[in-house]
Tab-separated table of C-alpha atoms in Angstrom:
chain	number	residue	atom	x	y	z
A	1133	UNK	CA	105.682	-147.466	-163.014
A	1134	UNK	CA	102.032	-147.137	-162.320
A	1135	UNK	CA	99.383	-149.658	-163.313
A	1136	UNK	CA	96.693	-148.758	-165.798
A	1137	UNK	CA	92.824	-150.122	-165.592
A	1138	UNK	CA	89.783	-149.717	-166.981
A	1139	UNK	CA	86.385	-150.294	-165.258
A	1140	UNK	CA	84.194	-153.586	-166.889
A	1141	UNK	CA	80.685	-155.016	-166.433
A	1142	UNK	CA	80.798	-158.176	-164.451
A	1143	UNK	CA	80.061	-160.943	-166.726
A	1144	UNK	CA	77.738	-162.638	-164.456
A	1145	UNK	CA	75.667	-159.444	-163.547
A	1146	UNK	CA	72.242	-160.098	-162.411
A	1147	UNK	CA	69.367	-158.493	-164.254
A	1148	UNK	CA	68.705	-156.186	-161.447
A	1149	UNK	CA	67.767	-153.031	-161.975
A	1150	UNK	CA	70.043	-150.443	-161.454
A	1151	UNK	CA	74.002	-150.183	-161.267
A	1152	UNK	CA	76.073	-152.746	-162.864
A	1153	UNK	CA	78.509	-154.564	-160.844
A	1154	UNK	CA	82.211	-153.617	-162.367
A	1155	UNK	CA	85.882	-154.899	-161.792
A	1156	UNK	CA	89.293	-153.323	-162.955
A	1157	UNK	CA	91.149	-155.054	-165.786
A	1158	UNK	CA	94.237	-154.525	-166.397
A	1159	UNK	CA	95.644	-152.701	-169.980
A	1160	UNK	CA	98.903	-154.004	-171.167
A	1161	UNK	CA	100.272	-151.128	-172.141
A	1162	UNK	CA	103.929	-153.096	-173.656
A	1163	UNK	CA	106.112	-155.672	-173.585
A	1164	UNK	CA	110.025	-155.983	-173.062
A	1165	UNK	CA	112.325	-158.866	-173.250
A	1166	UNK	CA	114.037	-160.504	-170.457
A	1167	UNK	CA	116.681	-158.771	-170.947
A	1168	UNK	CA	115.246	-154.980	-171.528
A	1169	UNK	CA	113.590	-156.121	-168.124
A	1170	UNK	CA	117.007	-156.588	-166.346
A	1171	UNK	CA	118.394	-153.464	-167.090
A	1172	UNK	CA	115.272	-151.684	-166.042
A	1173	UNK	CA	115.873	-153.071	-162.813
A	1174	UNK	CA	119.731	-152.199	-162.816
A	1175	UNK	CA	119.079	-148.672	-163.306
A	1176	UNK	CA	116.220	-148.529	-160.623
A	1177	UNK	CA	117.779	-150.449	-157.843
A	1178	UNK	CA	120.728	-151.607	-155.994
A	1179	UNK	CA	121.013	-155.029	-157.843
A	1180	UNK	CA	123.287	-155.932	-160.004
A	1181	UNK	CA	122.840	-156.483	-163.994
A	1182	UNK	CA	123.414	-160.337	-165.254
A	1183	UNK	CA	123.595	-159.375	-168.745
């Protein structure tokens, strides 16, 4: 499952001139239940499913 980020302006940049100073932030890109979750896990890996 890879991660997915965009690039964002710091928001305590200096006024400098030139390039702004960025970070990565995260995108949530869904939600699953606890459950969903589990299973995911199951199917990936040795361990076992609770549920």
């Amino acid at each position: 499952m890879a991660i997915v980020f965009d690039w964002y302006e710091n928001p305590n940049a200096s006024s400098e001139e030139g390039e702004a100073a960025l970070h990565p932030r995260i995108f949530m890109n869904g939600k699953v239940d606890t459950e969903t979750f589990c299973y995911k896990i199951h199917d990936y890996s040795s361990f076992p499913s609770w549920h």
